[in-house]
Tab-separated table of C-alpha atoms in Angstrom:
chain	number	residue	atom	x	y	z
T	214	MET	CA	23.217	11.665	15.968
T	215	PRO	CA	21.098	11.739	12.808
T	216	THR	CA	20.322	9.242	10.131
T	217	ILE	CA	19.906	9.621	6.383
T	218	ARG	CA	16.577	10.882	5.084
T	219	PRO	CA	14.297	7.935	4.166
T	220	GLU	CA	13.649	9.367	0.701
T	221	VAL	CA	17.365	9.367	-0.164
T	222	PRO	CA	17.776	6.253	-2.373
T	223	GLN	CA	21.365	5.415	-1.476
T	224	GLU	CA	22.412	3.247	1.409
T	225	PRO	CA	25.016	5.007	3.617
T	226	HIS	CA	27.885	2.987	2.136
T	227	ARG	CA	27.120	4.544	-1.251
T	228	LEU	CA	27.450	8.094	0.087
T	229	ARG	CA	31.220	8.106	-0.393
T	230	GLN	CA	31.515	11.880	-0.161
T	231	VAL	CA	30.291	11.644	3.432
T	232	ALA	CA	32.057	8.382	4.272
T	233	GLU	CA	35.435	9.798	3.283
T	234	SER	CA	34.994	13.258	4.822
T	235	PHE	CA	36.042	12.461	8.390
T	236	GLY	CA	39.759	12.888	7.691
T	237	VAL	CA	39.507	16.656	7.254
T	238	ASN	CA	41.017	17.068	10.747
T	239	PRO	CA	42.370	13.731	12.033
T	240	GLU	CA	43.921	15.272	15.135
T	241	ARG	CA	40.604	16.737	16.289
T	242	TYR	CA	38.785	13.494	15.454
T	243	ASP	CA	41.218	11.445	17.512
T	244	ARG	CA	41.245	13.917	20.399
T	245	THR	CA	37.498	14.316	20.779
T	246	ARG	CA	35.811	11.088	19.687
T	247	PRO	CA	34.876	8.840	22.633
T	248	ARG	CA	36.602	5.531	23.206
T	249	TYR	CA	34.822	2.184	23.535
T	250	PRO	CA	33.909	0.339	26.739
T	251	GLU	CA	36.713	-1.744	28.146
T	252	ALA	CA	34.142	-4.455	28.854
T	253	LEU	CA	33.500	-4.711	25.110
T	254	VAL	CA	37.193	-4.861	24.268
T	255	ARG	CA	37.842	-7.576	26.843
T	256	ARG	CA	34.852	-9.640	25.699
T	257	VAL	CA	35.837	-9.574	22.024
T	258	ILE	CA	39.349	-10.698	22.954
T	259	ALA	CA	38.177	-13.389	25.365
T	260	GLU	CA	35.771	-14.858	22.808
T	261	SER	CA	38.172	-14.837	19.845
T	262	PRO	CA	40.589	-17.711	19.093
T	263	GLY	CA	43.727	-15.571	19.098
T	264	PRO	CA	45.266	-12.078	19.258
T	265	GLU	CA	45.577	-11.153	15.572
T	266	LEU	CA	42.888	-8.605	14.696
T	267	LEU	CA	41.863	-6.656	11.611
T	268	ASP	CA	40.350	-3.208	12.253
T	269	ILE	CA	38.050	-2.257	9.358
T	270	GLY	CA	37.790	1.474	8.788
T	271	CYS	CA	40.282	2.004	11.592
T	272	GLY	CA	40.292	5.794	11.219
T	273	THR	CA	42.875	7.365	13.501
T	274	GLY	CA	43.340	4.105	15.398
T	275	ILE	CA	41.144	4.787	18.428
T	276	ALA	CA	39.792	1.242	18.772
T	277	ALA	CA	42.994	-0.365	17.483
T	278	ARG	CA	45.007	1.247	20.278
T	279	GLN	CA	42.528	0.004	22.869
T	280	PHE	CA	42.828	-3.563	21.617
T	281	ARG	CA	46.607	-3.265	21.293
T	282	ALA	CA	46.794	-2.205	24.950
T	283	HIS	CA	45.382	-5.647	25.791
T	284	GLY	CA	48.078	-7.430	23.787
T	285	CYS	CA	46.411	-7.747	20.385
T	286	ARG	CA	48.380	-7.483	17.155
T	287	MET	CA	46.495	-5.048	14.969
T	288	LEU	CA	46.277	-4.306	11.263
T	289	GLY	CA	44.067	-1.466	10.066
T	290	VAL	CA	42.302	-1.015	6.741
T	291	GLU	CA	41.219	2.578	6.112
T	292	PRO	CA	40.070	4.278	2.886
T	293	ASP	CA	41.141	7.795	3.948
T	294	SER	CA	44.901	8.269	3.632
T	295	ARG	CA	44.839	11.190	6.090
T	296	MET	CA	43.310	9.060	8.823
T	297	ALA	CA	45.598	6.162	7.973
T	298	GLU	CA	48.704	8.321	8.307
T	299	PHE	CA	47.570	9.573	11.716
T	300	ALA	CA	47.027	5.995	12.926
T	301	ARG	CA	50.485	4.994	11.701
T	302	GLN	CA	52.013	7.708	13.875
T	303	SER	CA	50.872	5.753	16.938
T	304	GLY	CA	52.412	2.540	15.597
T	305	ILE	CA	49.294	0.968	14.071
T	306	PRO	CA	50.082	-0.531	10.629
T	307	VAL	CA	47.400	0.572	8.182
T	308	GLU	CA	46.705	-0.256	4.543
T	309	VAL	CA	44.688	2.262	2.517
T	310	ALA	CA	41.624	0.664	0.920
T	311	THR	CA	37.965	-0.031	1.445
T	312	ILE	CA	37.410	-3.477	2.894
T	313	GLU	CA	35.463	-4.457	-0.222
T	314	ASN	CA	38.504	-3.718	-2.440
T	315	TRP	CA	41.280	-4.626	-0.010
T	316	ASP	CA	43.702	-7.410	-0.952
T	317	PRO	CA	44.461	-9.541	2.135
T	318	ALA	CA	47.329	-11.263	0.303
T	319	ASN	CA	46.433	-14.635	1.838
T	320	ARG	CA	46.584	-13.272	5.393
T	321	THR	CA	44.027	-14.469	7.944
T	322	PHE	CA	42.934	-13.147	11.332
T	323	ASP	CA	41.433	-14.301	14.605
T	324	ALA	CA	38.904	-11.457	14.669
T	325	ALA	CA	37.743	-8.525	12.569
T	326	ILE	CA	36.329	-5.434	14.221
T	327	ALA	CA	34.671	-2.294	12.890
T	328	ALA	CA	34.203	0.584	15.334
T	329	GLN	CA	31.650	3.191	14.243
T	330	THR	CA	32.312	2.401	10.568
T	331	TRP	CA	30.400	-0.622	9.262
T	332	HIS	CA	27.461	1.470	7.991
T	333	TRP	CA	29.925	2.832	5.395
T	334	VAL	CA	30.600	-0.749	4.210
T	335	ASP	CA	28.466	-2.744	1.793
T	336	PRO	CA	26.916	-5.073	4.408
T	337	VAL	CA	26.795	-8.168	2.196
T	338	ALA	CA	30.109	-7.778	0.337
T	339	GLY	CA	31.834	-6.726	3.556
T	340	ALA	CA	30.621	-9.721	5.541
T	341	ALA	CA	31.559	-12.091	2.720
T	342	LYS	CA	35.073	-10.608	2.632
T	343	VAL	CA	35.470	-10.954	6.388
T	344	ALA	CA	34.325	-14.575	6.221
T	345	ARG	CA	37.166	-15.272	3.784
T	346	ILE	CA	39.899	-13.738	5.949
T	347	LEU	CA	38.849	-15.074	9.351
T	348	ARG	CA	40.346	-18.264	10.703
T	349	PRO	CA	37.932	-21.045	11.702
T	350	ARG	CA	35.913	-19.905	14.725
T	351	GLY	CA	37.215	-16.370	14.197
T	352	ARG	CA	34.925	-13.552	15.290
T	353	ILE	CA	33.421	-10.577	13.501
T	354	ALA	CA	32.494	-7.754	15.903
T	355	LEU	CA	30.832	-4.581	14.626
T	356	PHE	CA	30.009	-1.867	17.136
T	357	TRP	CA	28.775	1.694	17.480
T	358	ASN	CA	28.577	4.308	20.249
T	359	ALA	CA	24.979	5.546	20.233
T	360	PHE	CA	24.374	8.843	22.014
T	361	GLN	CA	21.764	11.551	22.293
T	362	PRO	CA	22.540	14.973	23.815
T	363	PRO	CA	19.931	16.786	25.928
T	364	ALA	CA	16.812	17.747	23.976
T	365	SER	CA	17.523	21.474	24.182
T	366	VAL	CA	21.007	20.966	22.726
T	367	MET	CA	19.690	18.795	19.908
T	368	ASP	CA	16.862	21.222	19.123
T	369	ALA	CA	19.326	24.097	18.891
T	370	PHE	CA	21.623	22.066	16.660
T	371	TRP	CA	18.922	21.057	14.195
T	372	ALA	CA	17.287	24.488	14.001
T	373	ALA	CA	20.631	26.077	13.096
T	374	PHE	CA	21.668	23.173	10.858
T	375	ARG	CA	18.503	23.291	8.772
T	376	GLN	CA	19.060	26.990	8.152
T	377	ALA	CA	22.692	26.424	7.156
T	378	VAL	CA	22.138	23.297	5.023
T	379	PRO	CA	18.463	23.013	4.026
T	380	ASP	CA	19.116	20.331	1.393
T	381	SER	CA	21.241	18.018	3.566
T	382	PRO	CA	20.523	14.252	3.357
T	383	PHE	CA	20.688	14.135	7.171
T	384	ASP	CA	17.308	14.301	8.857
T	385	PRO	CA	16.577	14.552	12.610
T	386	GLY	CA	13.044	13.258	12.097
T	387	ALA	CA	13.982	10.020	10.364
T	388	VAL	CA	14.136	8.113	13.654
T	389	THR	CA	12.698	8.641	17.114
T	390	SER	CA	15.949	8.196	19.047
T	391	ALA	CA	19.666	7.620	18.658
T	392	ILE	CA	19.204	4.010	19.737
T	393	ASP	CA	16.707	3.503	16.907
T	394	SER	CA	19.176	4.907	14.377
T	395	TYR	CA	22.003	2.655	15.488
T	396	GLN	CA	19.703	-0.346	15.886
T	397	HIS	CA	18.892	0.062	12.198
T	398	MET	CA	22.638	-0.199	11.489
T	399	ILE	CA	22.818	-3.320	13.660
T	400	ASP	CA	19.873	-4.875	11.817
T	401	THR	CA	21.424	-4.113	8.413
T	402	ALA	CA	24.761	-5.565	9.526
T	403	THR	CA	23.031	-8.657	10.881
T	404	THR	CA	21.291	-9.226	7.549
T	405	GLY	CA	24.652	-8.983	5.761
T	406	ILE	CA	26.304	-11.443	8.140
T	407	ARG	CA	23.505	-13.932	7.603
T	408	ALA	CA	23.707	-13.458	3.832
T	409	ALA	CA	27.399	-14.415	3.890
T	410	ALA	CA	26.254	-17.911	4.986
T	411	ARG	CA	29.597	-18.561	6.687
T	412	PHE	CA	28.797	-17.514	10.261
T	413	ASP	CA	26.903	-18.882	13.227
T	414	GLU	CA	23.775	-16.935	14.134
T	415	PRO	CA	24.738	-13.331	15.033
T	416	GLU	CA	24.178	-12.068	18.551
T	417	GLN	CA	23.851	-8.547	19.907
T	418	TRP	CA	25.711	-7.044	22.865
T	419	ARG	CA	24.922	-3.815	24.736
T	420	PHE	CA	27.013	-1.667	27.072
T	421	ASP	CA	25.616	1.442	28.833
T	422	TRP	CA	27.874	4.184	30.191
T	423	GLU	CA	28.146	7.963	30.608
T	424	LEU	CA	30.571	10.761	29.754
T	425	ASP	CA	30.598	14.362	31.006
T	426	TYR	CA	31.028	17.214	28.523
T	427	THR	CA	31.794	20.859	29.099
T	428	ARG	CA	30.592	23.417	26.562
T	429	ASP	CA	34.063	23.671	25.022
T	430	ALA	CA	34.549	19.892	24.894
T	431	TRP	CA	31.272	19.305	23.049
T	432	LEU	CA	31.870	22.134	20.588
T	433	ASP	CA	35.333	20.696	19.941
T	434	LEU	CA	33.787	17.328	19.047
T	435	LEU	CA	30.878	18.729	17.017
T	436	PRO	CA	32.774	19.293	13.712
T	437	THR	CA	33.695	15.584	13.617
T	438	GLN	CA	30.038	14.574	13.237
T	439	GLY	CA	28.814	13.437	9.819
T	440	PRO	CA	26.447	16.354	9.145
T	441	LEU	CA	29.247	18.894	9.662
T	442	THR	CA	32.413	17.347	8.246
T	443	ARG	CA	31.915	18.868	4.802
T	444	LEU	CA	30.743	22.321	5.940
T	445	SER	CA	32.934	25.409	5.896
T	446	ASP	CA	33.866	27.273	9.072
T	447	GLU	CA	31.414	29.994	8.058
T	448	GLN	CA	28.567	27.490	7.747
T	449	GLN	CA	29.444	25.882	11.066
T	450	ALA	CA	29.736	29.132	13.044
T	451	PRO	CA	26.004	29.779	13.634
T	452	ILE	CA	25.498	26.114	14.518
T	453	HIS	CA	28.249	26.312	17.128
T	454	ASP	CA	26.812	29.540	18.507
T	455	ALA	CA	23.343	28.027	18.885
T	456	VAL	CA	24.595	24.819	20.493
T	457	GLY	CA	26.946	26.724	22.788
T	458	ALA	CA	24.088	28.919	23.992
T	459	ALA	CA	21.963	25.846	24.697
T	460	ILE	CA	24.747	24.286	26.774
T	461	ASP	CA	25.261	27.574	28.624
T	462	ALA	CA	21.576	27.460	29.559
T	463	LEU	CA	22.200	24.052	31.145
T	464	GLY	CA	24.967	25.498	33.306
T	465	GLY	CA	27.846	25.044	30.873
T	466	SER	CA	28.029	21.241	30.877
T	467	PHE	CA	25.974	18.068	30.601
T	468	THR	CA	26.254	14.323	31.077
T	469	MET	CA	25.909	12.274	27.911
T	470	PRO	CA	24.381	8.788	28.205
T	471	TYR	CA	26.108	6.418	25.784
T	472	THR	CA	25.000	2.982	24.664
T	473	THR	CA	27.516	0.885	22.765
T	474	LEU	CA	25.712	-1.600	20.547
T	475	ALA	CA	27.512	-4.530	18.929
T	476	VAL	CA	26.588	-7.320	16.570
T	477	THR	CA	28.968	-10.257	16.525
T	478	ALA	CA	29.208	-13.742	15.089
T	479	ILE	CA	31.631	-16.663	14.843
T	480	ARG	CA	32.894	-17.952	11.508
T	481	GLN	CA	31.917	-21.543	11.002
T	482	ARG	CA	34.628	-24.158	10.629
């Protein structure tokens, strides 16, 4: 999806009104947001020194449940109390805080993950905090699902969105592709990890996969996207109508190519 307009001076982690808007409907978020490749989950576990993991910005617990299913012991840190409460309902312990302000109370972990959330974290302060709570040779793993719907669907979305919210900080022209947008997040995260000066050289992983969407399934997910989370139902209605019509023109469904990008590094001894 989109990135922030280049002329907007804030980094994403400073746009707290957006960062903390995803909990408006935790049930929908959890139901519709895609999971993460099992190959990624297995690799993080295999290349970490143990099973105790911290999930930074755990949201509703989507990634935490995937790692727990492989035997990991999870603790979530989440700034939105609504998302945290939803995650707790599935048995994930969650503490409400940003990672920058979170008190680990002398606890340490074998790995720290952040699924689709690290761009809302100060990349330098966040990496420094993770370095302090990881055990020697512990792993930091930050990952995002990058995706780009068919061009006709995206064109319909942005045409309707610009009419509904002409002054939005989100801009479809800021990058040439979804991969470019998420690669920028990877690059920023990598710079922060290096600045912490406590990690081996970061490396990047990539996982390509696909997911089929019906018209109804995509429109169900759409309100969970950053540009829409703070819009009213009335503002969203014409956007949904335009996107729905574009999907109808494709036959009522489409296949979404996903690329999961990760940056990861090992804490030095």
